[in-house]
Coordinates of C-alpha atoms and ligand atoms in Angstrom, one line a residue:
X1 CA -3.8 12.7 -13.0
X2 CA -5.2 11.5 -9.6
X3 CA -7.3 8.1 -8.8
X4 CA -6.0 4.9 -7.1
X5 CA -3.4 4.2 -10.2
X6 CA -1.4 7.3 -9.6
X7 CA -0.8 5.9 -6.1
X8 CA 2.2 4.2 -6.0
X9 CA 1.8 2.5 -2.5
X10 CA -1.7 2.0 -0.8
X11 CA -1.9 0.0 2.6
X12 CA -5.1 -0.3 3.6
X13 CA -5.5 -1.3 7.2
X14 CA -2.8 -3.8 6.9
X15 CA -2.1 -5.4 10.0
X16 CA 1.0 -7.8 10.4
X17 CA 1.6 -10.8 12.9
X18 CA 4.3 -12.6 13.8
X19 CA 4.7 -16.0 15.5
X20 CA 6.7 -16.1 18.3
X21 CA 9.0 -19.4 19.3
X22 CA 6.9 -20.5 22.1
X23 CA 3.5 -20.1 20.2
X24 CA 2.0 -16.9 20.5
X25 CA 1.2 -14.4 18.1
X26 CA 2.9 -10.9 18.7
X27 CA 0.8 -8.3 16.3
X28 CA 3.4 -6.0 15.3
X29 CA 1.6 -3.8 13.2
X30 CA -2.4 -3.1 13.3
X31 CA -4.4 -1.6 10.6
X32 CA -1.8 0.8 8.8
X33 CA -3.1 3.0 6.3
X34 CA -1.2 5.0 4.3
X35 CA -0.6 6.4 0.6
X36 CA 2.4 7.3 -1.2
X37 CA 1.7 9.6 -4.8
X38 CA 3.3 8.7 -7.8
X39 CA 6.7 10.6 -7.5
X40 CA 6.0 11.7 -3.7
X41 CA 8.5 11.4 -1.1
X42 CA 7.1 10.2 2.1
X43 CA 9.2 9.5 5.6
X44 CA 8.1 7.6 8.2
X45 CA 9.5 7.8 11.7
X46 CA 8.6 5.6 14.7
X47 CA 10.3 4.4 18.1
X48 CA 12.6 1.2 17.4
X49 CA 11.1 -1.7 17.2
X50 CA 7.2 -0.3 16.1
X51 CA 7.3 -1.8 12.5
X52 CA 9.0 0.2 10.8
X53 CA 10.8 -2.1 8.7
X54 CA 7.8 -4.6 8.7
X55 CA 5.8 -2.1 6.9
X56 CA 8.5 -1.4 4.3
X57 CA 8.7 -5.4 4.1
X58 CA 4.6 -5.1 3.3
X59 CA 5.2 -2.5 0.4
X60 CA 8.1 -4.7 -1.2
X61 CA 6.0 -7.8 -0.8
X62 CA 8.3 -9.6 1.3
X63 CA 5.4 -9.9 4.1
X64 CA 2.1 -10.6 3.8
X65 CA -0.6 -8.8 5.9
X66 CA -2.5 -11.1 7.8
X67 CA -5.6 -9.0 7.3
X68 CA -5.5 -5.7 5.1
X69 CA -3.6 -5.2 1.5
X70 CA -1.1 -3.3 -0.1
X71 CA -1.9 -2.3 -3.7
X72 CA 0.6 -1.1 -6.2
X73 CA -0.4 1.7 -8.5
X74 CA -3.7 0.6 -8.1
X75 CA -3.5 -3.1 -8.1
X76 CA -3.2 -5.7 -5.2
X77 CA 0.6 -6.8 -4.6
X78 CA 0.7 -10.2 -4.9
X79 CA 4.8 -11.9 -4.2
X80 CA 7.5 -9.5 -4.7
X81 CA 6.5 -5.9 -5.4
X82 CA 8.7 -5.6 -9.0
X83 CA 7.9 -1.9 -9.3
X84 CA 9.9 -1.4 -6.3
X85 CA 14.0 -0.7 -5.4
X86 CA 15.0 -1.6 -2.0
X87 CA 17.8 -0.4 -0.1
X88 CA 18.6 -1.5 3.3
X89 CA 20.4 -0.6 6.3
X90 CA 23.5 -2.6 5.7
X91 CA 25.2 -2.6 2.8
X92 CA 23.5 -5.3 0.4
X93 CA 26.7 -5.0 -2.0
X94 CA 28.6 -8.3 -3.1
X95 CA 32.1 -8.3 -1.3
X96 CA 33.8 -10.0 -4.1
X97 CA 32.6 -7.6 -6.6
X98 CA 33.7 -4.5 -7.9
X99 CA 31.9 -1.0 -7.6
X100 CA 31.2 -1.2 -11.4
X101 CA 29.9 -5.0 -10.7
X102 CA 27.9 -4.3 -8.0
X103 CA 25.8 -2.0 -10.0
X104 CA 25.7 -3.6 -13.4
X105 CA 24.4 -6.8 -11.8
X106 CA 20.9 -6.3 -11.4
X107 CA 21.1 -5.3 -15.5
X108 CA 22.8 -8.3 -16.6
X109 CA 20.4 -10.6 -14.3
X110 CA 17.9 -9.1 -16.7
X111 CA 19.4 -10.2 -19.6
X112 CA 21.6 -7.1 -20.3
X113 CA 24.5 -7.6 -22.4
X114 CA 27.5 -7.0 -20.6
X115 CA 29.6 -4.2 -22.2
X116 CA 25.8 -2.2 -22.3
X117 CA 25.5 -3.1 -18.6
X118 CA 28.9 -1.9 -17.8
X119 CA 28.5 1.3 -19.6
X120 CA 25.5 2.7 -18.1
X121 CA 27.3 1.3 -14.3
X122 CA 29.4 3.6 -15.6
X123 CA 27.5 6.5 -16.1
X124 CA 25.5 5.9 -11.9
X125 CA 29.1 5.8 -10.9
X126 CA 29.6 8.8 -12.7
X127 CA 26.4 10.6 -11.2
X128 CA 26.6 9.3 -7.7
X129 CA 30.2 10.7 -7.7
X130 CA 32.4 7.8 -7.7
X131 CA 33.2 7.7 -11.5
X132 CA 36.7 7.0 -10.6
X133 CA 35.9 3.6 -8.5
X134 CA 34.8 1.7 -10.6
X135 CA 37.6 -1.0 -9.8
X136 CA 37.4 -1.0 -6.1
X137 CA 35.9 -3.6 -3.9
X138 CA 33.6 -2.6 -1.4
X139 CA 36.2 -3.0 1.4
X140 CA 38.2 -0.9 -0.5
X141 CA 35.2 2.1 0.0
X142 CA 34.2 4.2 3.0
X143 CA 30.9 3.7 4.4
X144 CA 29.4 6.4 2.6
X145 CA 30.7 5.6 -0.8
X146 CA 29.9 2.0 -0.4
X147 CA 25.9 3.9 0.0
X148 CA 26.9 5.8 -2.9
X149 CA 27.2 2.5 -5.1
X150 CA 24.0 0.7 -3.4
X151 CA 22.3 3.8 -4.5
X152 CA 23.6 2.9 -7.8
X153 CA 22.8 -0.3 -8.2
X154 CA 19.0 -0.1 -7.0
X155 CA 18.7 3.3 -9.1
X156 CA 20.2 1.7 -12.3
X157 CA 17.0 -0.4 -12.7
X158 CA 15.0 3.0 -12.8
X159 CA 12.3 1.4 -10.4
X160 CA 9.4 3.5 -10.0
X161 CA 9.7 2.7 -6.3
X162 CA 12.3 3.6 -3.7
X163 CA 11.9 1.2 -0.5
X164 CA 14.8 2.9 1.9
X165 CA 15.1 1.6 5.2
X166 CA 17.3 4.1 7.7
X167 CA 19.9 3.7 4.3
X168 CA 22.4 6.3 5.8
X169 CA 21.8 4.9 9.5
X170 CA 25.5 4.0 10.1
X171 CA 27.0 7.3 8.5
X172 CA 28.7 9.9 10.3
X173 CA 26.1 13.2 10.9
X174 CA 28.5 15.1 7.9
X175 CA 28.0 12.0 5.3
X176 CA 24.3 12.1 6.2
X177 CA 23.5 15.3 5.0
X178 CA 26.1 15.1 2.1
X179 CA 23.9 11.6 0.7
X180 CA 20.7 13.3 2.0
X181 CA 21.3 16.1 -0.7
X182 CA 22.6 13.5 -3.2
X183 CA 19.2 11.7 -3.0
X184 CA 17.3 15.0 -3.1
X185 CA 19.0 15.4 -6.4
X186 CA 18.4 12.1 -7.7
X187 CA 15.3 12.1 -6.4
X188 CA 14.2 15.3 -8.2
X189 CA 16.0 14.6 -11.6
X190 CA 14.0 10.9 -11.4
X191 CA 10.9 11.7 -9.6
X192 CA 10.2 8.4 -7.9
X193 CA 7.6 7.4 -5.5
X194 CA 10.0 7.0 -2.1
X195 CA 8.9 5.6 1.4
X196 CA 11.8 6.3 3.6
X197 CA 12.4 4.8 7.0
X198 CA 14.4 6.5 9.5
X199 CA 15.2 7.1 13.3
X200 CA 15.8 10.6 12.9
X201 CA 13.0 13.4 12.7
X202 CA 15.4 16.0 11.2
X203 CA 16.3 14.1 8.3
X204 CA 12.7 13.0 8.0
X205 CA 11.6 16.5 7.8
X206 CA 14.4 17.7 5.4
X207 CA 14.0 15.3 3.4
X208 CA 10.5 14.4 2.6
X209 CA 6.8 15.8 1.4
X210 CA 5.1 14.0 4.3
X211 CA 6.3 12.7 7.6
X212 CA 4.1 9.7 8.7
X213 CA 4.5 8.8 12.5
X214 CA 4.1 5.4 13.8
X215 CA 2.8 4.7 17.5
X216 CA 4.9 1.9 19.9
X217 CA 4.2 -1.2 19.4
X218 CA 2.5 -4.1 19.7
X219 CA -0.1 -2.9 17.4
X220 CA 1.5 0.3 16.2
X221 CA -0.6 2.0 13.7
X222 CA -0.5 5.5 12.3
X223 CA -0.7 8.1 14.6
X224 CA 0.1 11.1 12.6
X225 CA 1.0 12.4 8.8
X226 CA 2.6 16.2 8.6
X227 CA 2.8 17.8 5.1
X228 CA 6.0 19.5 4.7
X229 CA 5.6 22.8 2.9
X230 CA 9.4 23.9 2.9
X231 CA 10.0 24.8 -0.5
X232 CA 12.4 22.7 -3.1
X233 CA 15.2 22.3 -4.4
X234 CA 16.7 22.0 -0.7
X235 CA 19.9 21.9 0.6
X236 CA 19.4 20.2 3.8
X237 CA 22.2 21.7 5.5
X238 CA 20.2 25.1 5.4
X239 CA 16.7 23.9 5.6
X240 CA 17.4 23.0 9.3
X241 CA 18.3 26.7 10.1
X242 CA 14.9 28.0 9.0
X243 CA 11.9 29.1 11.5
X244 CA 9.7 27.1 9.5
X245 CA 11.5 23.9 10.2
X246 CA 11.7 24.5 13.7
X247 CA 8.0 25.2 14.2
X248 CA 7.1 21.7 12.5
X249 CA 10.0 19.7 14.5
X250 CA 8.5 20.8 17.7
X251 CA 5.1 19.8 16.5
X252 CA 5.7 16.5 15.5
X253 CA 8.5 16.0 18.2
X254 CA 5.7 16.6 20.4
X255 CA 3.8 13.5 19.1
X256 CA 6.8 11.5 18.9
X257 CA 8.4 12.3 21.9
X258 CA 5.4 10.0 23.8
X259 CA 6.0 6.9 21.7
X260 CA 9.8 7.4 21.9
X261 CA 9.2 6.5 25.7
X262 CA 6.4 4.2 25.4
X263 CA 8.9 2.2 23.1
X264 CA 11.8 2.3 25.2
X265 CA 9.5 1.0 28.2
X266 CA 8.1 -1.8 26.3
X267 CA 11.2 -2.5 25.0
X268 CA 12.6 -2.7 29.0
X269 CA 9.7 -5.2 29.5
X270 CA 10.5 -7.9 27.1
X271 CA 13.7 -8.2 28.2
X272 CA 12.6 -8.2 31.8
Ligands
LIG1 N1 10.6 -12.7 12.0 C1 9.6 -11.8 13.3 N2 9.3 -12.8 14.4 C2 8.8 -12.5 15.4 N3 8.8 -10.8 15.7 C3 9.0 -10.2 14.4 C4 10.0 -10.3 13.5 N4 10.1 -9.2 12.8 C5 9.6 -8.7 13.3 N5 9.1 -8.5 14.8 C6 9.0 -7.9 15.8 O1 7.7 -6.8 14.9 C7 8.3 -5.6 16.1 C8 8.6 -4.8 14.2 O2 10.1 -5.1 14.2 P1 10.2 -3.7 13.2 O3 11.2 -4.5 12.9 O4 9.4 -3.5 11.8 O5 10.6 -2.9 13.6 P2 11.0 -1.3 13.0 O6 10.3 0.0 13.4 O7 12.3 -1.3 11.9 O8 13.0 -1.2 14.6 P3 13.5 -0.3 14.8 O9 13.9 0.6 14.5 O10 14.8 -1.0 15.8 O11 14.6 -1.1 13.1 C9 9.4 -5.8 16.7 O12 8.7 -5.8 17.9 C10 10.2 -6.7 16.3 O13 10.8 -7.7 17.2
LIG2 MG1 13.7 -1.1 11.3

């Protein structure tokens, strides 16, 4: 093993710029470099507006860097990243489809016969603990239940890479932890490369193999990369209580805190 082909995502000095309405160019991300190995769980944490979603969009092939590149399993990424499943912060379920149809849709689009797609979708609903909710529409589900359906919807396609943009952001603290444990269970059974964006440093440490910190923008880049050597399997309720967790949290927060303050200061200037 090893080598470039076992690197699921490699961002090489990727810079992303946007043209603003007044014609100016805003460099959101500058020369960001990041590797995610096959099967590795990497969390990105950074102040609001720094460019976390932007980086994820580059890895998804939704945004093209103005310089630098994204490589996926050793090859250059051109167009959409077909190896990746994307879980957004907002619900991406079709409101007019039942839970099971929402999960089955990805298979149906790629040509799986409907009966087989439904059978597999039911299996995934069982796995995420929603076996009895197959016939419900999204508005009949709680926020946490909708997130479970969203996870099943992405995982049924068996992507090698999972891109997650604050997927549990809108949930209450307890439900977030339950979802975190579910995600870790699924991840240890199916081992995908995960790039997980969160505001929440505790969540990042509890879940990930590595925590990567981004600087405040403009021209945001990666300013820290910590290996989380906490044992697995983890229970994210329990892991937060350990001494090792606190030590790492304190160390990373020492770097993140300054960037968070800069991020707020810059956002304030932008509206002024
Ligand atoms: N299409 C766009 N046009 C202009 N500027 C953009 C565009 N998309 C993003 N930006 C800017 O780029 C920066 C990074 O945005 P991004 O959405 O990646 O931040 P983020 O780190 O995900 O923030 P949050 O934590 O709030 O979700 C922000 O300053 C944002 O205003
Ligand atoms: Mg974002």
